[in-house]
XYZ file of C-alpha atoms in Angstrom:
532
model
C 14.230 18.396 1.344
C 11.264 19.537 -0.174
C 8.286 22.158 1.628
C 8.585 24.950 3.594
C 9.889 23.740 6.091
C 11.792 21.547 4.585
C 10.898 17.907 5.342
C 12.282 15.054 4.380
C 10.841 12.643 1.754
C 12.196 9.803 0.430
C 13.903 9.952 -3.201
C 11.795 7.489 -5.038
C 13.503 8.809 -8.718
C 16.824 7.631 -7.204
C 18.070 5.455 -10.266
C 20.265 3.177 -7.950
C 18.982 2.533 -4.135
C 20.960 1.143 -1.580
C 21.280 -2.300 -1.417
C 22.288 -3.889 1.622
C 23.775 -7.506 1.051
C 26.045 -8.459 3.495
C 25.157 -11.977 5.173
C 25.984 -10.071 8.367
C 23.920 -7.221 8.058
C 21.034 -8.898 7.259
C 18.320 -10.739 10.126
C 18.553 -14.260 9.346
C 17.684 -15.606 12.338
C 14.093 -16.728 13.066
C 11.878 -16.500 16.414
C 13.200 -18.926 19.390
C 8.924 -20.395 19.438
C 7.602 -21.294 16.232
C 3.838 -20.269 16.326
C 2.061 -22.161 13.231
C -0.538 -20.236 11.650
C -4.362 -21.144 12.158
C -4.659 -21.750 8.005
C -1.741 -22.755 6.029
C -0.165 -19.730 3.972
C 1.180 -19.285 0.554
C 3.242 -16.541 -0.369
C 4.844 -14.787 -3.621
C 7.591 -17.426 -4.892
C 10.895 -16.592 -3.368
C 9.512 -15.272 -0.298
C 8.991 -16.959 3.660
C 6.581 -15.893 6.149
C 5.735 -16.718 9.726
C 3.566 -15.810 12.903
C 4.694 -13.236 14.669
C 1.869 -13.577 17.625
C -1.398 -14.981 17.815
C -1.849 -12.828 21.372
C -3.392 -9.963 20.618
C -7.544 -10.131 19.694
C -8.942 -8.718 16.332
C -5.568 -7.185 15.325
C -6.146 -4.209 12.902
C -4.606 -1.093 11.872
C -0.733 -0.765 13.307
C 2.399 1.417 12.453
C 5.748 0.738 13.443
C 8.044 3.297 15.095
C 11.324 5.120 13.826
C 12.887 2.168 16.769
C 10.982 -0.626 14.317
C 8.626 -0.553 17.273
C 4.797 -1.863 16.652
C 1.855 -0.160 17.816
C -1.386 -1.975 16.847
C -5.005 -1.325 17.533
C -7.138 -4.281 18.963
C -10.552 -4.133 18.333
C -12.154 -1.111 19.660
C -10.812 -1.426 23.004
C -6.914 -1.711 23.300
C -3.832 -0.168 22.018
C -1.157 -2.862 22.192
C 2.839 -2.385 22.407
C 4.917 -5.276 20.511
C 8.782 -5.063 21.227
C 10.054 -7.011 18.938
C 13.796 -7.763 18.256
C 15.306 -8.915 14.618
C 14.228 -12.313 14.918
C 10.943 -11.455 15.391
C 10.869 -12.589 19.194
C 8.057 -10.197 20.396
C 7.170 -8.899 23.559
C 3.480 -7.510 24.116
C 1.615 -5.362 26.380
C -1.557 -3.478 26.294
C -0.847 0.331 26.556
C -4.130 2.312 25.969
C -7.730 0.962 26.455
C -10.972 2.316 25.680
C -11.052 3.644 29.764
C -8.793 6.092 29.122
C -10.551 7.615 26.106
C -13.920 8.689 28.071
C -15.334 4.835 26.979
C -14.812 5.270 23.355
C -14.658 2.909 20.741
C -11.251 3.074 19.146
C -10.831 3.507 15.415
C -8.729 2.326 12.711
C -7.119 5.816 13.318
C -3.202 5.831 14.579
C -0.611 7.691 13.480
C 2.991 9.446 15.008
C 3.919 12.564 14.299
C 7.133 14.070 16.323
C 7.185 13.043 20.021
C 3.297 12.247 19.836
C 0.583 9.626 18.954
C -1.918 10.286 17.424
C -5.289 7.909 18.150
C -9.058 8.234 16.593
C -12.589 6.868 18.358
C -15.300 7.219 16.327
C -15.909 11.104 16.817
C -12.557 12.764 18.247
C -8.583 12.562 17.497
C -6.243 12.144 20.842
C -3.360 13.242 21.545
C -0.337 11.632 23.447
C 3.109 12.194 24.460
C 5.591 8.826 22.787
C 8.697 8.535 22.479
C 9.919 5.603 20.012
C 10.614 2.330 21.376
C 8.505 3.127 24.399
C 6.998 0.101 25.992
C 4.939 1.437 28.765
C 1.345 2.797 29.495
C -0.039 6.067 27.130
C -1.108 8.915 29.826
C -2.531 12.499 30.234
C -3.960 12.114 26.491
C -6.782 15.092 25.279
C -8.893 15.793 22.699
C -7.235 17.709 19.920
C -9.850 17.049 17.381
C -13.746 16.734 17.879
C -17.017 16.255 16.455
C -15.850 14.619 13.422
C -18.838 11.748 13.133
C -21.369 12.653 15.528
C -24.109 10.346 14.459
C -22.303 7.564 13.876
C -20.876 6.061 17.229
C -19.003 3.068 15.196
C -17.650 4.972 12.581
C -13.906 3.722 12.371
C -11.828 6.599 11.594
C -8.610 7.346 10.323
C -6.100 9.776 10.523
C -2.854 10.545 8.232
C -0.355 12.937 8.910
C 2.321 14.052 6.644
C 5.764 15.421 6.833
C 4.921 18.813 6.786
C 2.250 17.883 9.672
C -0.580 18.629 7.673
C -3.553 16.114 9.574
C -5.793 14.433 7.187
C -9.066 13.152 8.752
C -11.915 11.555 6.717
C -15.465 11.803 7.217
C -17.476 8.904 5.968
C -21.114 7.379 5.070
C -21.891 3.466 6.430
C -24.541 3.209 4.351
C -25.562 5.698 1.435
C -28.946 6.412 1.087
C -30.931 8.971 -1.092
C -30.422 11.663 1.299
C -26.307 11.280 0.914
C -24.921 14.003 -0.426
C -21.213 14.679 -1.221
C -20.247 16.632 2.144
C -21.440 13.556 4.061
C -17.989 11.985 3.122
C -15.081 14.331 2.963
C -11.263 14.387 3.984
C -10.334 17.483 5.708
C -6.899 19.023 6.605
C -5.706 20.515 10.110
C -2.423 21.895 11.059
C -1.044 19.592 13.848
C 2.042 21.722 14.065
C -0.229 24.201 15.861
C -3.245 22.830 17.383
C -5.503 25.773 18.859
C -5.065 25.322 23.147
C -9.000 23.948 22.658
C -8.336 21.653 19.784
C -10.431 21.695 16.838
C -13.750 21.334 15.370
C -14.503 19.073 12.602
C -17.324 21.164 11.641
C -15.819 24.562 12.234
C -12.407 24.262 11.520
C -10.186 23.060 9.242
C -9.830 22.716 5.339
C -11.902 20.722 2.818
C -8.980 18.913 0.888
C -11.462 16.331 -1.105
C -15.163 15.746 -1.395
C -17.108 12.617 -2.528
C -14.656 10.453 -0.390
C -15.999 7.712 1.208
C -12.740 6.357 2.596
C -12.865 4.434 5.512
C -9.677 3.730 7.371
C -7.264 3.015 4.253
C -4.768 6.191 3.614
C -1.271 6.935 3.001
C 1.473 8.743 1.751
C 3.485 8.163 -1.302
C 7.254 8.919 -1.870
C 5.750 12.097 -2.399
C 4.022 12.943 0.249
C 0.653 13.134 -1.843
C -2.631 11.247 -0.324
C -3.753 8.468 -1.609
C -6.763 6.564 -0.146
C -9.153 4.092 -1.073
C -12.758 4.958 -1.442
C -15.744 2.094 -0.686
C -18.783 2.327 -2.600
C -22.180 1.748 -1.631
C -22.995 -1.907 -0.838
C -25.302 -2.037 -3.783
C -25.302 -0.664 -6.963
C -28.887 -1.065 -8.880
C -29.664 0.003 -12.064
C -32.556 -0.763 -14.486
C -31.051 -0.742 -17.879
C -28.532 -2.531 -16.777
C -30.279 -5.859 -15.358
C -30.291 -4.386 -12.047
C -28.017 -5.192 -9.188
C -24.611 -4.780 -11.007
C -22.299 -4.118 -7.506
C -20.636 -8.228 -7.766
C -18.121 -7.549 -10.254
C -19.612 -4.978 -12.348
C -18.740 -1.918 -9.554
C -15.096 -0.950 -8.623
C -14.353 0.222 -5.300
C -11.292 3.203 -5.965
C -7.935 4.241 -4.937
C -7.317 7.306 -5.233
C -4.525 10.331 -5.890
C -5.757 13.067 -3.527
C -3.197 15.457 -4.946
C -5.257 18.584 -5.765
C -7.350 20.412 -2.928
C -10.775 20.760 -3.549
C -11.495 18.092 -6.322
C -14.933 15.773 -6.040
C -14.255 12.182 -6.396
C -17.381 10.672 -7.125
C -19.323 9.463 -4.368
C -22.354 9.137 -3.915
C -23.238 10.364 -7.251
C -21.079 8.326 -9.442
C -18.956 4.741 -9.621
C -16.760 3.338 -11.160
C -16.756 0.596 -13.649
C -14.822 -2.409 -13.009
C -16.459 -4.759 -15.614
C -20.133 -4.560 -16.778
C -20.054 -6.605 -19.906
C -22.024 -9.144 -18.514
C -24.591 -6.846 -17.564
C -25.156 -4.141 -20.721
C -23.643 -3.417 -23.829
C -22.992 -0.277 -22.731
C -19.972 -1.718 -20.850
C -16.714 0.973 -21.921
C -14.253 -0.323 -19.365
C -12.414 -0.677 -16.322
C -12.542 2.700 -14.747
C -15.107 4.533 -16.704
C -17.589 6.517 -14.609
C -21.375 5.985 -14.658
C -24.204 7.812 -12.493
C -26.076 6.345 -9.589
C -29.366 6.282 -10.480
C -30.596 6.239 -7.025
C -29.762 10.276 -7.717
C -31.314 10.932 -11.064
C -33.645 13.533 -11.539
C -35.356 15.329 -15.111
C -32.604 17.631 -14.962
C -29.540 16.318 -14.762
C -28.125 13.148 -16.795
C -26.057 11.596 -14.683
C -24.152 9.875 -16.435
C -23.031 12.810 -18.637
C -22.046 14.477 -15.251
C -19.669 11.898 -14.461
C -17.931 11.145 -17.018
C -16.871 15.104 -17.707
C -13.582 14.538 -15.980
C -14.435 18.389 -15.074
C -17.216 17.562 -12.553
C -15.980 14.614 -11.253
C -12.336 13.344 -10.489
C -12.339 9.647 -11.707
C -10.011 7.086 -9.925
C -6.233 5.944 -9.935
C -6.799 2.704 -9.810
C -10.362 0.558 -10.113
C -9.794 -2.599 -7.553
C -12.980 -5.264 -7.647
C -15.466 -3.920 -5.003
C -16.063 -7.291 -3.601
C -12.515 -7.538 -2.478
C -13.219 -5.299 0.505
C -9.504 -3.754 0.461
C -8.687 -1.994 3.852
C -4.882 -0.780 3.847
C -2.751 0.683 1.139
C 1.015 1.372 2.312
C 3.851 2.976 -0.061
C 6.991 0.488 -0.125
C 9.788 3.559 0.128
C 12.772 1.183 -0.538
C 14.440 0.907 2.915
C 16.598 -2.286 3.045
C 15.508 -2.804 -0.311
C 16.870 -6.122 -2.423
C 17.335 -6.972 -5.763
C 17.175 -10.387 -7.835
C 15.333 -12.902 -9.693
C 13.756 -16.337 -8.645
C 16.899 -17.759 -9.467
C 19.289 -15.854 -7.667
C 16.845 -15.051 -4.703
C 17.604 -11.551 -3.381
C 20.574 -10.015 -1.646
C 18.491 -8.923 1.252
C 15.529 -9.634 3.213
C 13.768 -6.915 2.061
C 11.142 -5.951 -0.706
C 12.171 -5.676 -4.527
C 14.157 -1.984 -4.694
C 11.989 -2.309 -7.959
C 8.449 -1.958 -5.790
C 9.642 1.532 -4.366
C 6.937 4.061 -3.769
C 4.698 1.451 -5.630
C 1.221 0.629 -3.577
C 0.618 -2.516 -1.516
C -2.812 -3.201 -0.474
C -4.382 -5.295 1.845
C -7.878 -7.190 0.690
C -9.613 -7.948 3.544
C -12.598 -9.705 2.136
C -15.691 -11.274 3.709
C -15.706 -13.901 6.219
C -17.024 -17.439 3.933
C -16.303 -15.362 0.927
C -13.776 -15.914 -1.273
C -12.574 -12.770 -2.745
C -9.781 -10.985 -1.319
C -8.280 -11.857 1.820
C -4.464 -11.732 0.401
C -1.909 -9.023 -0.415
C -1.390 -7.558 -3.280
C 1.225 -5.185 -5.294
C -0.223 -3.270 -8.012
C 2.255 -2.177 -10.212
C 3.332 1.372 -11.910
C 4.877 2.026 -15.334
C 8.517 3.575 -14.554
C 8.230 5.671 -16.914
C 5.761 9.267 -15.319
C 5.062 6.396 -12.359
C 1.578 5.896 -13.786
C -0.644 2.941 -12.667
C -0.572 -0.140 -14.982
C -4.462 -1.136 -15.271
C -3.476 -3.739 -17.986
C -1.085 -5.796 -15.626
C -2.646 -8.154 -13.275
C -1.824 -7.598 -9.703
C 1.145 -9.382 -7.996
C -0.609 -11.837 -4.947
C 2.141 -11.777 -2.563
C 0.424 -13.295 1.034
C -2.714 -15.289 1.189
C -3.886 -18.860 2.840
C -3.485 -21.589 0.632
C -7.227 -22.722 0.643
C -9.583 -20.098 -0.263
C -12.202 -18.319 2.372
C -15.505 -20.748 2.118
C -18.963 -20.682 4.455
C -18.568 -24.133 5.147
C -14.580 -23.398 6.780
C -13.776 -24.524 10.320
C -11.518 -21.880 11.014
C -11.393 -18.170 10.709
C -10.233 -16.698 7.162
C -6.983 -15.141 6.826
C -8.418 -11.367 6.223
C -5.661 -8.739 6.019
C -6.772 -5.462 7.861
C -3.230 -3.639 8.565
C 0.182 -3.648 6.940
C 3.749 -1.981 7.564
C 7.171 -2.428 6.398
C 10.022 -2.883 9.375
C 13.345 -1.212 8.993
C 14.750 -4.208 7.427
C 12.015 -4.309 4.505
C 10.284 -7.154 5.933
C 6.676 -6.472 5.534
C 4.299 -7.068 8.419
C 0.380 -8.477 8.171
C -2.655 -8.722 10.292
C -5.322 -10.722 10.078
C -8.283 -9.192 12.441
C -10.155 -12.458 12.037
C -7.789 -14.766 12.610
C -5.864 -13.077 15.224
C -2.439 -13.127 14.170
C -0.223 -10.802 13.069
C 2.309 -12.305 10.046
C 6.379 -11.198 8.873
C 7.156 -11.623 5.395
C 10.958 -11.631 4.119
C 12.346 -11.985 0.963
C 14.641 -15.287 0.823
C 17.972 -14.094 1.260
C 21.077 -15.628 -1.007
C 24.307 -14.282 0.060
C 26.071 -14.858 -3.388
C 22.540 -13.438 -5.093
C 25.115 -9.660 -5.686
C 27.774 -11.893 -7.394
C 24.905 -14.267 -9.411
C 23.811 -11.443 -11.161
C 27.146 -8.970 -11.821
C 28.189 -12.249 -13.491
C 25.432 -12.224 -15.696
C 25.989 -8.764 -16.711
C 29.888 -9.572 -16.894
C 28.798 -12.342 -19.611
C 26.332 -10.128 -21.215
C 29.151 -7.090 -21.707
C 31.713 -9.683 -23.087
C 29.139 -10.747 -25.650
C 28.112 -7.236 -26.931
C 30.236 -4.551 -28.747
C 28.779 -1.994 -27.194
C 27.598 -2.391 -23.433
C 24.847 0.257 -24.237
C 22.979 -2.188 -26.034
C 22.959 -4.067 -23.313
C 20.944 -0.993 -21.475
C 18.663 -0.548 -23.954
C 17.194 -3.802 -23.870
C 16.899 -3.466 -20.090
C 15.017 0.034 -20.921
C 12.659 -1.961 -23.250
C 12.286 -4.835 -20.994
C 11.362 -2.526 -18.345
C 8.527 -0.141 -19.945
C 7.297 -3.096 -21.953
C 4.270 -0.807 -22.821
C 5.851 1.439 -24.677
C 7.577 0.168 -27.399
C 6.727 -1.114 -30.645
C 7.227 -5.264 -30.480
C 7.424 -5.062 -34.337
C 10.523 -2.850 -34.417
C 11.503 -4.550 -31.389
C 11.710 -7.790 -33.442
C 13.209 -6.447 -36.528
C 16.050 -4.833 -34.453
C 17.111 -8.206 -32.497
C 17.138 -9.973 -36.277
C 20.044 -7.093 -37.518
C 22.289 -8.356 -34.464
C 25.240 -11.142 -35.034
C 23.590 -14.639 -34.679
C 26.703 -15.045 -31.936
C 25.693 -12.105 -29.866
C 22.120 -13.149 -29.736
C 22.667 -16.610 -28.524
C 24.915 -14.954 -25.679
C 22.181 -12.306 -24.977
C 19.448 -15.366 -24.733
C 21.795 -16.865 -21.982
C 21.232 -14.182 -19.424
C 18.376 -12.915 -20.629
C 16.243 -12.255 -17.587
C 12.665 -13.858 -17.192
C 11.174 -10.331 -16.531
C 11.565 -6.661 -16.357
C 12.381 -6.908 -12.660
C 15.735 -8.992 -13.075
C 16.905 -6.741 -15.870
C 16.804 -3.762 -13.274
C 18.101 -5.987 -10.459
C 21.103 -6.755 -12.532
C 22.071 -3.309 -13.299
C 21.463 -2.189 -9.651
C 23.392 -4.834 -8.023
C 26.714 -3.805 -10.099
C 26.026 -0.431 -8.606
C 25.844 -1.977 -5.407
C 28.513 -4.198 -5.401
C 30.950 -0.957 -6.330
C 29.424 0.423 -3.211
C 30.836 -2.600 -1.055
C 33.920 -2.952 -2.903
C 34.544 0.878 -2.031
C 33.196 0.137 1.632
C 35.770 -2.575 1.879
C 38.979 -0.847 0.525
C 37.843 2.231 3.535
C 37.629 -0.461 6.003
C 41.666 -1.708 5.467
C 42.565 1.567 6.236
């Protein structure tokens, strides 16, 4: 319970999550029509996916309902129901169109908050009545929030809405230009708990919760409940002491922490550095902030202004710019699993280790390769702080990269969701299709590894050693591999050799292991309640 008003967040510091891993309890079955996809797909190793429907045109942003209902926006014309059961046997029909919102384009904008969805056009927010699970037409929606892009009929808004019903609505530039200044791409915050009888003004009302935000279409909540959103950069970068056009990999486009009301995040004054070596010796780094020179002037160095961290708020995490990413979602552990490639998991759902960790979506550009996959980008455990050292885990992409000369539409992610059995859902606008992704289940993956840890107990004389290595295994980054080393030489030559036969092949197993004893003391007790 956290707030005012006390809403509830998920506990992403919980040491041990539940793990589900009953064969019984867990959606094995498959759909009764096997669609194959329009490109074959390759996926993170110990991990299936398949086509959930390849009916619905230009699929894009979705979320899925507290009934593990989808609601997906086609296009910018249709709203689209999918009923889908555990076996991901769907059933579709079109419940909003562009008719019923004055002949408005829709936006990437959808979100639910209480009995009520929430969808975005390019200028207004709209308000309907839902109840989850509902499968039949939207009706008697109204404008609850207007004038939000007035000049820019095809702007593809979003909106985000927290627990505490705080709206978050962005306001965002196409194209930057010399005239752009930092108010041309805000997010502002509106109290949806109590919308005014007339709705609101974008202009007028509301609160300025970040400036120099060009985010279009790609935000959401962490464990938390902070923002986070990812911010697209101008489509060229061009400066003269540094050879020029420098956006293809020398630019990053950001994700960002929105966490503090009021900060300025950079755009369109400043960018971010993914990797300029190749263009200046000036080159300091991933994430270091430069100035845009298309806004110099005699009085102001630029570059001095955005690199003091007091001016300018510098990003979370740098991402190549010519990946295009266009969703970031929050894994919050539900139906989470744990194991190794080994042992597969002991559900269908996403690593318990991934919780409130960011996945993100790289859309990229049709007969370009960059992007188009799914990624995980990875946190320390220790203060939850983004890894920019560790490369990012590819978890869903086509097998054959994007190329101009390609027959058939690129996979390009543009929405993701996880169901209520940690199955994570894609769609590929492109392509038309929307994907499920499951972890491969093993139903003796629990036992697998509590035997491992079983052996690993029997060969130590202290079991706490055995939790300090998973400690060290598992923040990696912060010790000392020196003192690492000399510590594993002062151990019995017998232990080690026993240590070496379960030791796991990464940090994740090491967790796993420790979590699955937790949860198999959970079933056991589950059990003995049952025979009474």
């Amino acid at each position: 319970m956290v707030g005012d008003f006390g809403a509830l967040v998920p506990d992403a510091s919980a040491e041990h999550p539940l793990v589900v891993s009953r064969a019984e309890d867990q959606p094995l079955c498959h759909p009764t029509i096997t669609i194959p996809p329009s490109r074959a797909i390759k996926t993170l190793e110990g991990y299936q996916s398949y086509v959930l429907t390849n009916e619905i045109s230009n699929p894009k942003h979705f979320i899925l309902d507290h009934a593990n209902h989808i609601l997906v926006v086609s296009g910018t014309d249709a709203l689209y129901s999918i009923r889908m059961d555990e076996c991901g046997n769907t059933n579709i029909k079109l419940i909003l169109s562009s008719n019923q919102l004055n002949g408005l384009s829709l936006g990437n904008g959808l979100s639910q908050y209480g009995k009520k969805i929430y969808v975005s056009t390019s200028n207004s927010i709209w308000e309907f009545d839902y109840s989850d699970g509902q499968h039949t037409e939207l009706s008697n929606g109204f404008i609850v929030l207007d004038n939000i892009n007035p000049d820019d009929i095809n702007a593809q808004l979003d909106i985000a809405i927290d627990p505490f019903g705080n709206a978050f609505v962005p306001r965002s530039v196409r194209q930057a230009d010399e005239n752009t200044v930092a108010g041309d791409a805000i997010i502002k915050r509106f109290d949806f708990r109590h919308i005014p009888k007339d709705g609101y003004d974008y202009e007028r009302d509301g609160t300025v919760h970040a400036s120099g935000t060009n985010s279009r279409g790609a935000m959401a909540f962490d464990a938390q409940a902070r923002l986070w959103g990812i911010e697209s950069t101008s489509n060229t970068i061009s400066r003269d002491d540094m050879q020029g056009d420098i956006f293809n990999g020398g630019v990053a486009e950001d994700i960002n922490l929105y966490e503090n009301t009021g900060s300025y995040y950079g755009f369109p004054y400043c960018f971010t550095e993914y990797n300029l070596q190749k263009y200046t010796e000036k080159a300091t780094g991933k994430g270091s902030q430069w100035g845009n020179h298309l806004y110099s002037n005699s009085t102001v160095d630029m570059d001095k202004y955005c690199q003091n961290s007091n001016e300018n708020h510098g990003p979370s995490i740098p991402i190549p710019s010519n990946v295009h990413a266009s969703g970031i979602h929050f894994y919050m552990g539900t139906f989470c699993s744990v194991g190794n490639a080994d042992t597969q998991g002991t559900s269908v759902g996403l690593p318990c280790s991934w919780t409130d960790t960011p996945i993100v979506t790289y859309h990229g550009i049709e007969g370009e390769s960059a992007g188009h996959n799914v990624v995980h980008l990875p946190l320390k455990d220790l203060g939850h702080q983004p890894q920019w050292d560790k490369m990012e885990e590819v978890l869903f992409e086509s097998k054959e990269p994007c190329t101009p000369h390609d027959q058939t539409a690129c996979i390009s992610p543009a929405g993701l969701g996880i169901d209520s059995f940690g199955r994570m859902i894609i769609s590929s606008d492109t392509s038309g299709e929307i994907f499920l992704m499951h972890r491969v289940y093993n139903s003796h993956a629990a036992k697998e590894l509590t035997d491992k840890m079983d052996r690993q107990d029997e060969g130590s004389d202290d079991s706490s050693d055995y939790q300090d290595e998973e400690e060290e295994s598992a923040v990696e980054e912060e010790i000392d591999p020196d003192e690492d080393s000399q510590e594993n030489n002062e151990e019995e030559e017998g232990e080690e050799e026993e240590v070496e036969e379960v030791e796991v092949e990464d940090a994740e197993e090491v967790e796993d292991a420790e979590e699955v004893e937790d949860a198999e003391d959970a079933e056991e007790d589950a059990e003995t309640e049952s025979n009474y």
